[in-house]
Coordinates of C-alpha atoms and ligand atoms in Angstrom, one line a residue:
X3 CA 43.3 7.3 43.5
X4 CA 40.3 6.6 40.8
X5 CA 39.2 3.4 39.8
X6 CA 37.4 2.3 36.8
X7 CA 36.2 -1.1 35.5
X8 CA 36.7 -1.9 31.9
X9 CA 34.3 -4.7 31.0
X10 CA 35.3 -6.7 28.1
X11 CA 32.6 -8.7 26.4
X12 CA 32.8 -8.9 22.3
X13 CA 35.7 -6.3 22.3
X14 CA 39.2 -8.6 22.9
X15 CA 41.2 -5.9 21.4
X16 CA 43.2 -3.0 22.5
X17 CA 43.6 -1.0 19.5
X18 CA 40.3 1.5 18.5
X19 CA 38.7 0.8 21.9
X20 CA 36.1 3.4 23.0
X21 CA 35.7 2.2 27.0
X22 CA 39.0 1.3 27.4
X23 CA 40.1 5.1 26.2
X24 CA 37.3 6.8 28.2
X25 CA 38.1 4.8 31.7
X26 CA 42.1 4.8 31.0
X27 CA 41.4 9.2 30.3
X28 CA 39.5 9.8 33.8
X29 CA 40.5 7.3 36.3
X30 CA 44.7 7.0 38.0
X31 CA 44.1 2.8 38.0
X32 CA 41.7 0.6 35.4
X33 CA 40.8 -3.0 36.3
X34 CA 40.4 -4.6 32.7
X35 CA 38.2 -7.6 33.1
X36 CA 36.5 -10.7 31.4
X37 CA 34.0 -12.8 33.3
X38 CA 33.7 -16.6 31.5
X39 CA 29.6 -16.3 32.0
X40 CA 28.0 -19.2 33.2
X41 CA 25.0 -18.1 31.5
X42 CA 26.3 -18.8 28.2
X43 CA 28.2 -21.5 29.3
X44 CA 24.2 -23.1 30.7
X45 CA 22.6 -21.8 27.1
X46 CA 24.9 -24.1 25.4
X47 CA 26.7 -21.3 23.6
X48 CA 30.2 -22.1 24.8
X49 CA 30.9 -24.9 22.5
X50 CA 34.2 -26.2 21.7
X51 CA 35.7 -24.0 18.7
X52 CA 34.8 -20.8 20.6
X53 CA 36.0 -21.9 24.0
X54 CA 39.1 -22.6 22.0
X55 CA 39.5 -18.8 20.2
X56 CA 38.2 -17.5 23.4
X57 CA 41.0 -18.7 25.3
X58 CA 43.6 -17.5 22.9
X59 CA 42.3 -14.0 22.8
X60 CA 42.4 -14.1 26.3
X61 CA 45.7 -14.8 26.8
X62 CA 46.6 -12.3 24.0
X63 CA 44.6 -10.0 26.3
X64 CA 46.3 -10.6 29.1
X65 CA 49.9 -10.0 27.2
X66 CA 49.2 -7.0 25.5
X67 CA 48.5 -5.4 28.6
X68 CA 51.0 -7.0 30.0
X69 CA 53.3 -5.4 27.4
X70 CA 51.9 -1.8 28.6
X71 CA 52.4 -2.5 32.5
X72 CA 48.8 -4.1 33.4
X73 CA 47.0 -7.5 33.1
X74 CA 43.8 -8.9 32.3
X75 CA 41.7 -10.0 35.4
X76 CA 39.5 -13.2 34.9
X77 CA 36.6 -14.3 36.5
X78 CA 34.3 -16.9 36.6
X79 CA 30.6 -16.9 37.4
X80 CA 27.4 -14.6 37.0
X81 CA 28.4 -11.0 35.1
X82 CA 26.8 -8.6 37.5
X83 CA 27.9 -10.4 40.3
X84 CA 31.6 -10.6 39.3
X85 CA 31.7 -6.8 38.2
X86 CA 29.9 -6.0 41.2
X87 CA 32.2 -8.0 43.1
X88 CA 35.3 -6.3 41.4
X89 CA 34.1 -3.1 41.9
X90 CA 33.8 -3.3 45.4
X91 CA 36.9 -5.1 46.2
X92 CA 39.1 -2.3 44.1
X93 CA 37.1 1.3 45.2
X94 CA 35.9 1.4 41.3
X95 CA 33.0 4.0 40.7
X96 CA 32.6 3.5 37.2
X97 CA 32.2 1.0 35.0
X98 CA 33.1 0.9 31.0
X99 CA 31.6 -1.7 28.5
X100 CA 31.0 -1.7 25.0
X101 CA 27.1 -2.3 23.6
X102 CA 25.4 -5.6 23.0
X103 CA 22.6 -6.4 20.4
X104 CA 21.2 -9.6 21.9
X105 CA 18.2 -10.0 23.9
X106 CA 20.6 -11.2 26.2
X107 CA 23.3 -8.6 26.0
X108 CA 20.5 -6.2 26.5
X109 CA 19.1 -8.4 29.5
X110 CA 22.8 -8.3 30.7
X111 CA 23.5 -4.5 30.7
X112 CA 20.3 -3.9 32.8
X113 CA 20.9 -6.0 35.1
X114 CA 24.6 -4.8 35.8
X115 CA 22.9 -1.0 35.6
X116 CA 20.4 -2.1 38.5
X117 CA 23.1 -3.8 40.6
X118 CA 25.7 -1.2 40.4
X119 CA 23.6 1.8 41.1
X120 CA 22.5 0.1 44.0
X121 CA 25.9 0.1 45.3
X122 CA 26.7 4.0 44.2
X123 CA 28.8 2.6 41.1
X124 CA 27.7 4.5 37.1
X125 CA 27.9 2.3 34.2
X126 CA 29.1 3.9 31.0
X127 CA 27.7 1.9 27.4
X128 CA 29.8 3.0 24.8
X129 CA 28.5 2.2 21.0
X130 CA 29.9 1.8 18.0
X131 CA 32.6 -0.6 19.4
X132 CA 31.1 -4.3 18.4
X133 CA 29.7 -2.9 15.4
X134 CA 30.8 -0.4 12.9
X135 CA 27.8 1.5 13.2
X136 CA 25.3 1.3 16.4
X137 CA 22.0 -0.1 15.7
X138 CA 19.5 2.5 15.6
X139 CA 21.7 4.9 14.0
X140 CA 20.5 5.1 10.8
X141 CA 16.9 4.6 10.8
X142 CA 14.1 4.6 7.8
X143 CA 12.7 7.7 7.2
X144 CA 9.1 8.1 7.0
X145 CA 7.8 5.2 7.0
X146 CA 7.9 5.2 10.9
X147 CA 10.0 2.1 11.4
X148 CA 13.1 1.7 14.0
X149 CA 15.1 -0.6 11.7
X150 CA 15.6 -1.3 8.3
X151 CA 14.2 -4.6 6.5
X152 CA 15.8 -4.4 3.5
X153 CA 19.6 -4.0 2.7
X154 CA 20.3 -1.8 -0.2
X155 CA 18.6 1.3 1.1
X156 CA 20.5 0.8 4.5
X157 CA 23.2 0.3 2.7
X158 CA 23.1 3.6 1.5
X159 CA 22.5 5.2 4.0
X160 CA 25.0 3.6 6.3
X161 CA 27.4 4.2 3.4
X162 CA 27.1 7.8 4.4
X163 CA 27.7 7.8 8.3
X164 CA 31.0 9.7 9.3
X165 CA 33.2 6.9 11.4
X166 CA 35.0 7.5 14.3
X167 CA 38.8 8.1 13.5
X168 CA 39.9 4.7 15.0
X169 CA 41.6 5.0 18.8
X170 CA 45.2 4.2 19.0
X171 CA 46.0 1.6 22.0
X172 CA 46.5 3.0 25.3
X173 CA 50.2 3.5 26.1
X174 CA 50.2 1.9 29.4
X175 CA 47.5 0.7 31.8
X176 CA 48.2 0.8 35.5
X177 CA 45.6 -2.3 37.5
X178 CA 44.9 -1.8 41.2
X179 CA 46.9 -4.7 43.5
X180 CA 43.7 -5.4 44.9
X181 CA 42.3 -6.9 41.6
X182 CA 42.0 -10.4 41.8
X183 CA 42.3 -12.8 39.2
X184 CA 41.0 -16.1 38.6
X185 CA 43.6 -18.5 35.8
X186 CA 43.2 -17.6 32.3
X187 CA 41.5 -21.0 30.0
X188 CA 43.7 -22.3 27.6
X189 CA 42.8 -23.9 24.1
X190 CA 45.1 -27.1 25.2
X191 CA 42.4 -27.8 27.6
X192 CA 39.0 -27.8 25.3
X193 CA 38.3 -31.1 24.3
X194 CA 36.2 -31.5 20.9
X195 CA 38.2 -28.5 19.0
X196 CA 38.0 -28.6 14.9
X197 CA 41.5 -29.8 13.9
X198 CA 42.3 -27.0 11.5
X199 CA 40.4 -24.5 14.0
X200 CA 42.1 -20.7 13.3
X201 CA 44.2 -19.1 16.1
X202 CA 42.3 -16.2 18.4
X203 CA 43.8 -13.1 19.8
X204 CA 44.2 -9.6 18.7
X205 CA 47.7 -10.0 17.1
X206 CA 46.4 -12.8 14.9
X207 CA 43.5 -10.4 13.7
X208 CA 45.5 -7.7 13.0
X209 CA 48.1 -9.5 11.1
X210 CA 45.7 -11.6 8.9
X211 CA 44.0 -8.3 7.9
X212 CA 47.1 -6.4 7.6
X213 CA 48.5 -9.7 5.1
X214 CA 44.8 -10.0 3.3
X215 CA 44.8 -6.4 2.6
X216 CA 47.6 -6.7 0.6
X217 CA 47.2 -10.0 -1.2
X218 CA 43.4 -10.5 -1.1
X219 CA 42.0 -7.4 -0.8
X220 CA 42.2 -6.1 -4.6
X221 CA 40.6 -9.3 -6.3
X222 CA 37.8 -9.6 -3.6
X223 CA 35.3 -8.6 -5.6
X224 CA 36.4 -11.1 -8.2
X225 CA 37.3 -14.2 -6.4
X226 CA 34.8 -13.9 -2.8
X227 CA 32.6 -16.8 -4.3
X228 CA 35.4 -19.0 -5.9
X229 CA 35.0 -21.7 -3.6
X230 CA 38.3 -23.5 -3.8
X231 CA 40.3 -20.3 -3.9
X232 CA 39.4 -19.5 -0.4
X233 CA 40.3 -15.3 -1.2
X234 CA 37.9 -13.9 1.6
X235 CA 39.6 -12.3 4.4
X236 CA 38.3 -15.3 7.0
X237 CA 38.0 -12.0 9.4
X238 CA 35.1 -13.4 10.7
X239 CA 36.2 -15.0 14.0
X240 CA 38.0 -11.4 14.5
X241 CA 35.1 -9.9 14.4
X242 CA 32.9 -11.9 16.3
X243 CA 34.8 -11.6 19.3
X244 CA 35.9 -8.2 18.7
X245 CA 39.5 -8.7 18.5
X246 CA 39.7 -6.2 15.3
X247 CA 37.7 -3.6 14.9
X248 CA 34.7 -3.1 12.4
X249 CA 35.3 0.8 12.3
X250 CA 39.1 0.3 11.8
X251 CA 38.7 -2.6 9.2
X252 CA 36.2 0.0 7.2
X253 CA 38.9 2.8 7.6
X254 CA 41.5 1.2 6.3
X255 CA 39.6 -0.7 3.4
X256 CA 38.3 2.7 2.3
X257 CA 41.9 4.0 2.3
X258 CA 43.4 1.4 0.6
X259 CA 40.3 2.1 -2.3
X260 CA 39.5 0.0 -5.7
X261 CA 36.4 -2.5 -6.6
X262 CA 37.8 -4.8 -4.1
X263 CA 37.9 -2.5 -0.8
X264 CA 34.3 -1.4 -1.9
X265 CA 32.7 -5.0 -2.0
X266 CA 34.6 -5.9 1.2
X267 CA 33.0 -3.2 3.1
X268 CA 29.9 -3.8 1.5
X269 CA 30.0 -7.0 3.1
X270 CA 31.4 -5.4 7.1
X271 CA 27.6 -3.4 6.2
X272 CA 25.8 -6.9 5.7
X273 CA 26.8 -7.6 9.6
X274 CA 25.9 -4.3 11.1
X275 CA 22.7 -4.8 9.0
X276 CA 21.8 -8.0 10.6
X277 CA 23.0 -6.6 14.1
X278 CA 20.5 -3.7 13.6
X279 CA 17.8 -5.9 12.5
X280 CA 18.2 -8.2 16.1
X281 CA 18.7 -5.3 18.2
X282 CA 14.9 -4.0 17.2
X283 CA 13.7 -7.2 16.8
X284 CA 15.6 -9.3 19.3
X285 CA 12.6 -12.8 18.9
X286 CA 14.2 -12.7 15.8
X287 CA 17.0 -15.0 17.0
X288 CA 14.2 -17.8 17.0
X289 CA 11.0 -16.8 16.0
X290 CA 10.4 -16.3 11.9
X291 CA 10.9 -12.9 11.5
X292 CA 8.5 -12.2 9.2
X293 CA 5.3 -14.6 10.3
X294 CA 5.1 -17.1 7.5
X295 CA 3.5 -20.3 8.5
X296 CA 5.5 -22.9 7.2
X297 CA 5.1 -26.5 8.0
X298 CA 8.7 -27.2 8.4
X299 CA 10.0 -30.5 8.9
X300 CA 11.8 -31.5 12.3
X301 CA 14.0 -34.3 13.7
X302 CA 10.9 -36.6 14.0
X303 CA 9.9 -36.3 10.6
X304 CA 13.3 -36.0 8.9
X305 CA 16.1 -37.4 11.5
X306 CA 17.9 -39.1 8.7
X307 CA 18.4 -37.0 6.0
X308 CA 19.2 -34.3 8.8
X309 CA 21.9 -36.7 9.8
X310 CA 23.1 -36.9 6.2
X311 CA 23.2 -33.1 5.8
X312 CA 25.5 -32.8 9.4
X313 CA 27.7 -35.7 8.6
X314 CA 28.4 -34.4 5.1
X315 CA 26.6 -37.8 3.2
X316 CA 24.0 -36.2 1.2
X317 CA 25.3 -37.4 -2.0
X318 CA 25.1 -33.6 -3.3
X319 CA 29.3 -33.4 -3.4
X320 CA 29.6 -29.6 -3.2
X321 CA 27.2 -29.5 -0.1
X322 CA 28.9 -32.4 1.4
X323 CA 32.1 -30.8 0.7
X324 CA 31.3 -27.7 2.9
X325 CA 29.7 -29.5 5.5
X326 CA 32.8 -31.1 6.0
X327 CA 35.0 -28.0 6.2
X328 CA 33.2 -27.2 9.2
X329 CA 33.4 -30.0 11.1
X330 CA 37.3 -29.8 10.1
X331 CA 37.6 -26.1 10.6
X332 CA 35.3 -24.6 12.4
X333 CA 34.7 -22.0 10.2
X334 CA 32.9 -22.6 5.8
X335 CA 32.9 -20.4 3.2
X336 CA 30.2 -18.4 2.8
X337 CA 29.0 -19.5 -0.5
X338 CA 29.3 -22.9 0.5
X339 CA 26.9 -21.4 3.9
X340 CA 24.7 -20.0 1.4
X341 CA 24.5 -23.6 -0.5
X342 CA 23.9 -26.3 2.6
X343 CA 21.8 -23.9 4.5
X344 CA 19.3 -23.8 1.2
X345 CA 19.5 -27.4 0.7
X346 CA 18.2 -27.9 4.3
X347 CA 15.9 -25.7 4.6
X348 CA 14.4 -25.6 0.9
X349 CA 15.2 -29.5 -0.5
X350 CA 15.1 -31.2 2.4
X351 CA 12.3 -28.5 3.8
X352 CA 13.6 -28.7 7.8
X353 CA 13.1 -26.1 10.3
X354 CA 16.0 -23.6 9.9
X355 CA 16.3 -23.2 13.1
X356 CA 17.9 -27.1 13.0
X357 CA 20.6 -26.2 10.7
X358 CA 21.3 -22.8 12.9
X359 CA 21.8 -24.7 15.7
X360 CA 24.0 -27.6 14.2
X361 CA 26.4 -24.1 13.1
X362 CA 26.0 -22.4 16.4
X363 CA 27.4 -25.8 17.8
X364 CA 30.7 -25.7 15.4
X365 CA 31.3 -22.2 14.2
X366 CA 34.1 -20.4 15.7
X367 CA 32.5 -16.9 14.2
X368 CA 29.0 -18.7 15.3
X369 CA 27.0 -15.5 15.8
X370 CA 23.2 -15.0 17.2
X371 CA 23.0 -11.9 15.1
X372 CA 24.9 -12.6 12.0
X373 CA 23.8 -16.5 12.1
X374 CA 20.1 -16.9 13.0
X375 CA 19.3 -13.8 10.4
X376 CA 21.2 -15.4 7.6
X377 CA 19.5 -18.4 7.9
X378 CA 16.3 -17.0 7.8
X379 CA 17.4 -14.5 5.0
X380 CA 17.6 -17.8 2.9
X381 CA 14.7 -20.0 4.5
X382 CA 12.9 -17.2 3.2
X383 CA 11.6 -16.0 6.8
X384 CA 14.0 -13.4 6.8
X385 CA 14.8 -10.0 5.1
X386 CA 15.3 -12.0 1.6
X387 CA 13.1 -9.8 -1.1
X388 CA 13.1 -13.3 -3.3
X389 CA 12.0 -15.5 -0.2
X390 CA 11.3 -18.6 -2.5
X391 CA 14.5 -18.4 -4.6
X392 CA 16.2 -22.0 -4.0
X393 CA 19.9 -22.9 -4.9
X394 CA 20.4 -26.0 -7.3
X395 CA 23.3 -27.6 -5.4
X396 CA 24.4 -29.1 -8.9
X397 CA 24.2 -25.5 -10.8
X398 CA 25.9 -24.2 -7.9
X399 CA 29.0 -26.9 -7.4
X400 CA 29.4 -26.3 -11.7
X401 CA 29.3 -22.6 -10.9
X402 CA 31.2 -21.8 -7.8
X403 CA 33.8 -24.9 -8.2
X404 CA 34.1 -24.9 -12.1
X405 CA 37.1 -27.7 -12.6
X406 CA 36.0 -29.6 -8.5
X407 CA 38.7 -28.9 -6.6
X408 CA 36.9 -27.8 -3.5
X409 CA 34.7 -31.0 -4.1
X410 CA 37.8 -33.3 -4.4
X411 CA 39.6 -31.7 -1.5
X412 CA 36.9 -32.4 1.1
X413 CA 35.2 -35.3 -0.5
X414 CA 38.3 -37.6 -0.5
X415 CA 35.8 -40.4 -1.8
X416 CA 35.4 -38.0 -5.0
X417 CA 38.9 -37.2 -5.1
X418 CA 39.8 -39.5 -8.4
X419 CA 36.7 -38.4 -10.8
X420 CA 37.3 -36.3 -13.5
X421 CA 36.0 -33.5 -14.8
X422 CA 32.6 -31.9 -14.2
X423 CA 31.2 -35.9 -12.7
X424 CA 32.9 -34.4 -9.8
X425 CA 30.0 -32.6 -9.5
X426 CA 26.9 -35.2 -10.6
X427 CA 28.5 -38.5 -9.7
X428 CA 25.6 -40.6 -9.8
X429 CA 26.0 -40.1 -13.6
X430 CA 28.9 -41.9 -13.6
X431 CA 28.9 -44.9 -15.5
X432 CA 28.3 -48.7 -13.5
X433 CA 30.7 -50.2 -12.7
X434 CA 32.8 -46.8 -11.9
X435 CA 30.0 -45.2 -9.9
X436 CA 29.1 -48.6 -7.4
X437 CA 33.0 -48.5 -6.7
X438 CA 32.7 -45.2 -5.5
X439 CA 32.2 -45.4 -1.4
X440 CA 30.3 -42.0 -1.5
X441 CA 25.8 -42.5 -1.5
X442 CA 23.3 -42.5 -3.5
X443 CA 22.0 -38.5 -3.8
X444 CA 19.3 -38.2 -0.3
X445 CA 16.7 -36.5 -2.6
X446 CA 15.8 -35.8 -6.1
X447 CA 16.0 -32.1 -6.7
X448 CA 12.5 -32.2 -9.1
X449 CA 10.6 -34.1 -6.1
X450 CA 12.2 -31.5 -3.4
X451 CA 10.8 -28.7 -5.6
X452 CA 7.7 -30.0 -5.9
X453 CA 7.4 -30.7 -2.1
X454 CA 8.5 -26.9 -1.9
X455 CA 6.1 -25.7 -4.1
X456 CA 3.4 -27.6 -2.8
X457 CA 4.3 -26.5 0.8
X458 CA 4.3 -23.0 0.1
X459 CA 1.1 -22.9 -2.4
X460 CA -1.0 -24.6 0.9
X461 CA 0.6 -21.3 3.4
Ligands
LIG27 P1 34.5 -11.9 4.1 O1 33.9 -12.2 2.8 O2 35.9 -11.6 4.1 O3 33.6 -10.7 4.7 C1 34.2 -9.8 5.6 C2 33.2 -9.7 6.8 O4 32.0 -9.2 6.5 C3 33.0 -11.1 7.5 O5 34.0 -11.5 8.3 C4 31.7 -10.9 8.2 O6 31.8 -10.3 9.5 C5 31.0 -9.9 7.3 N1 30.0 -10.6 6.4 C6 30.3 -11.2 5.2 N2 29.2 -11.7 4.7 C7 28.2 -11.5 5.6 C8 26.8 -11.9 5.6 N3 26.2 -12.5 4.7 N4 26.1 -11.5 6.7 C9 26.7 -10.8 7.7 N5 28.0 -10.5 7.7 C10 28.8 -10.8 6.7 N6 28.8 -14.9 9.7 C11 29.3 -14.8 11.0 O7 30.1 -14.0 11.3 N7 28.8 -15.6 11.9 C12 27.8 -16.6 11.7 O8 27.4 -17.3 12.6 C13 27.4 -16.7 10.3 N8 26.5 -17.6 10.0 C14 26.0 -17.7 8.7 C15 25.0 -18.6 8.3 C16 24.5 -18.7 7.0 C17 23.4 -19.7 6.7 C18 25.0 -17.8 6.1 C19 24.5 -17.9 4.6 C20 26.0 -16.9 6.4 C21 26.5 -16.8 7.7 N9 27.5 -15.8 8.1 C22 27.9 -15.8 9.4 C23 27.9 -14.8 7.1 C24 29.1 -15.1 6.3 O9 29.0 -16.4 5.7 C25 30.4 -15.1 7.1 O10 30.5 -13.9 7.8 C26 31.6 -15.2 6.1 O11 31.6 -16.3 5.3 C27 32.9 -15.1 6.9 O12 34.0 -15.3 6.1 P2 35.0 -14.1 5.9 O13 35.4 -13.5 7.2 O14 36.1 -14.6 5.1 O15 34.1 -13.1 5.1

């Protein structure tokens, strides 16, 4: 009887899974296992909202094999120690686990390749699982670089890579007796959670792309920055833990064809972009990736405006707006990202790596990869070719929420102006604007862009 180990990290998925159909194709029994990482837990990465979407996939883990004769084993502890542990108890003499980008997925797969050649076992690191395609795969020719630093030419390139036809589920998996399994967490036991937080699990993923792809898909391009219409596919959780699949979500967009399928996949390319960029340049989840000297300002120097910013009292509605979604949901649009992260890190001139943190600590598709190199994209440390472009959080709120109803639905304070004063209520005439219970804008915009410029003439 042959064993194999299937290691689930960002993969919570059965359909279109690559070490999951190589173990289930040359061993009799498969253990499939997660291991809750105390690791993570001791970074501070297991927050609330993705404890809570973590437990549901689990659980929709452990059903779906269920369903198909098997059952998801769960452990608790150190990785290499559990797998090693697992291994040993069940005869297993391989081991089958998707790719990581992190410095600490990469930390993680060399450790578990030390421990369990020590002890005769072979691990197996299948790409092109967590991402659409694997980092390093398309590569910039000539100029002797291992990644790509700007977008559109990888783009392109990437644009041309043939996919992987995506894997069907396995029919049945049969789990050894001697595989034993710690409880699996529940949501209804995380304190903290976002009260509109999305559900987790496989079967949610699938459905919400199979229903987008019908209803949202077409008008994508159209509507993705229309802040109140909310007409992304809100995929991102999914794809953060893994629980659909980037190769299958690029399939069946191309497929399906139009304007619409084309932007979305554009925008499945932005994340394997920013997962190749942290693969080759893993410091980049806290040092500036390109080395700018800015003289950021920190908690010290700007505690309560930084307060402002998390607490959604800025007195800029449409920034206060989105900063509310995420405390509420766990999850902001992305134009609304784009719009508070600039206002921190470009008005208010704070360290990004403040504001990454604060959406580390409440995004459910919180992300080292995706996260820390957006941030810098628009702090202008990143790959941004305009690094001192700023966003006018007034020009943006008019543009992006034309008649304020994104404004008005998070800013209940704002929720009885009319018109475009939604979006500049300060001009509001006395006595209308002192009954309001919403402050006083934080910042002038022509001071902050003078302290901008000023800052970045000195570098
Ligand atoms: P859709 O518009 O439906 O796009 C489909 C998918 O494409 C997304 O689910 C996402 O995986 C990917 N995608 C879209 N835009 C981007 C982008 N700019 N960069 C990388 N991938 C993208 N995304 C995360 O998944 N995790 C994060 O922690 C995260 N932090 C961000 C921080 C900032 C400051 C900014 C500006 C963006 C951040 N994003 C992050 C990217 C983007 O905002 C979200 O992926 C998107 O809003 C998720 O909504 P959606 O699934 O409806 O996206």
């Amino acid at each position: 009887m042959t064993v194999s180990v299937v290691l689930f990290t960002s993969d919570l998925r059965l359909h279109d899974h690559p070490p999951l159909r190589a173990a289930s194709a040359a061993s009799d029994e498969i253990v499939p296992l997660f291991v809750l990482d105390r690791r993570v837990e001791e970074a501070g990465f297991a927050v609330p909202n993705r404890r809570a979407f973590l437990a549901d996939c689990l659980r929709d883990l452990d059903a779906g094999l269920r369903e198909r004769g098997g059952r998801l084993v769960v452990r608790t502890g150190d990785v290499s120690e559990e797998v090693r542990r697992v291994a040993a108890g069940t005869g297993a003499r391989d081991v089958h686990m998707s790719g990581g980008v992190s410095a600490y997925a990469h930390a993680r797969e060399e450790r578990l390749r030390a421990e369990l050649d020590a002890q005769g076992v072979t691990l197996h690191v299948h790409d092109a699982v967590v991402t659409a395609v694997a980092p390093g795969t398309v590569r910039p020719t000539g100029s002797g670089s291992d990644h790509f630093a700007v977008f559109t030419p990888y783009f392109r390139r990437w644009s041309q890579e043939r996919l992987r036809d995506p894997l069907a589920p396995p029919r049945s998996v049969r789990v050894p007796d001697t595989a034993r399994s710690g409880g699996l967490p529940s949501r209804a036991g995380v304190p903290g959670v976002s009260p509109a937080l999305a559900e987790g699990g496989e079967k949610a993923g699938r459905a919400l792309f199979a229903a987008w792809r019908r209803s949202g898909l077409g008008s994508y391009e159209d509507m993705h920055d229309d802040l109140a219409g909310d007409a992304t596919s809100r995929l991102s959780p999914h794809l953060h833990f893994g629980t659909v699949s980037p190769v299958e979500l690029v399939a069946r967009a191309r497929g399906a064809g139009g304007a619409g399928a084309e932007a979305f996949v554009r925008q499945v390319c932005w994340r394997d972009f920013h997962h190749q960029v942290l693969a080759a340049r893993p410091a980049a989840s806290h040092d500036n990736y390109r080395t700018q000297h800015d003289d950021w300002r920190d908690e010290e120097e700007a505690g309560d405006e930084i307060e402002a910013w998390r607490q959604g009292r800025t007195g800029y509605p449409v920034v206060d707006a989105a900063m509310r979604q995420l405390r509420h949901e766990g999850w902001m649009h992305n134009r609304g990202r784009l719009l508070v992260a600039s206002f921190l890190a470009k008005t208010l001139y704070v360290d990004w790596r403040i504001g990454a943190r604060h959406f580390l600590d409440l995004l459910v598709d919180g992300d080292i990869a995706n996260n820390q190199l957006n941030w810098q994209w628009v702090a202008g440390t990143g790959t941004d070719s305009r690094p001192n472009r700023v966003l006018n959080p007034v020009r943006q709120g008019h543009r992006y929420d034309p008649d304020g109803t994104y404004v008005r639905r998070w800013v209940p304070e704002l929720a009885g102006v009319e018109g475009g004063a939604v979006h500049e209520p300060w001009k509001l005439p006395e006595p209308e604007r002192a009954r309001l219970d919403y402050p006083a804008p934080l910042i002038g915009l022509a001071d902050s862009l003078a302290r901008f410029k000023q800052a970045r003439d000195l570098r």
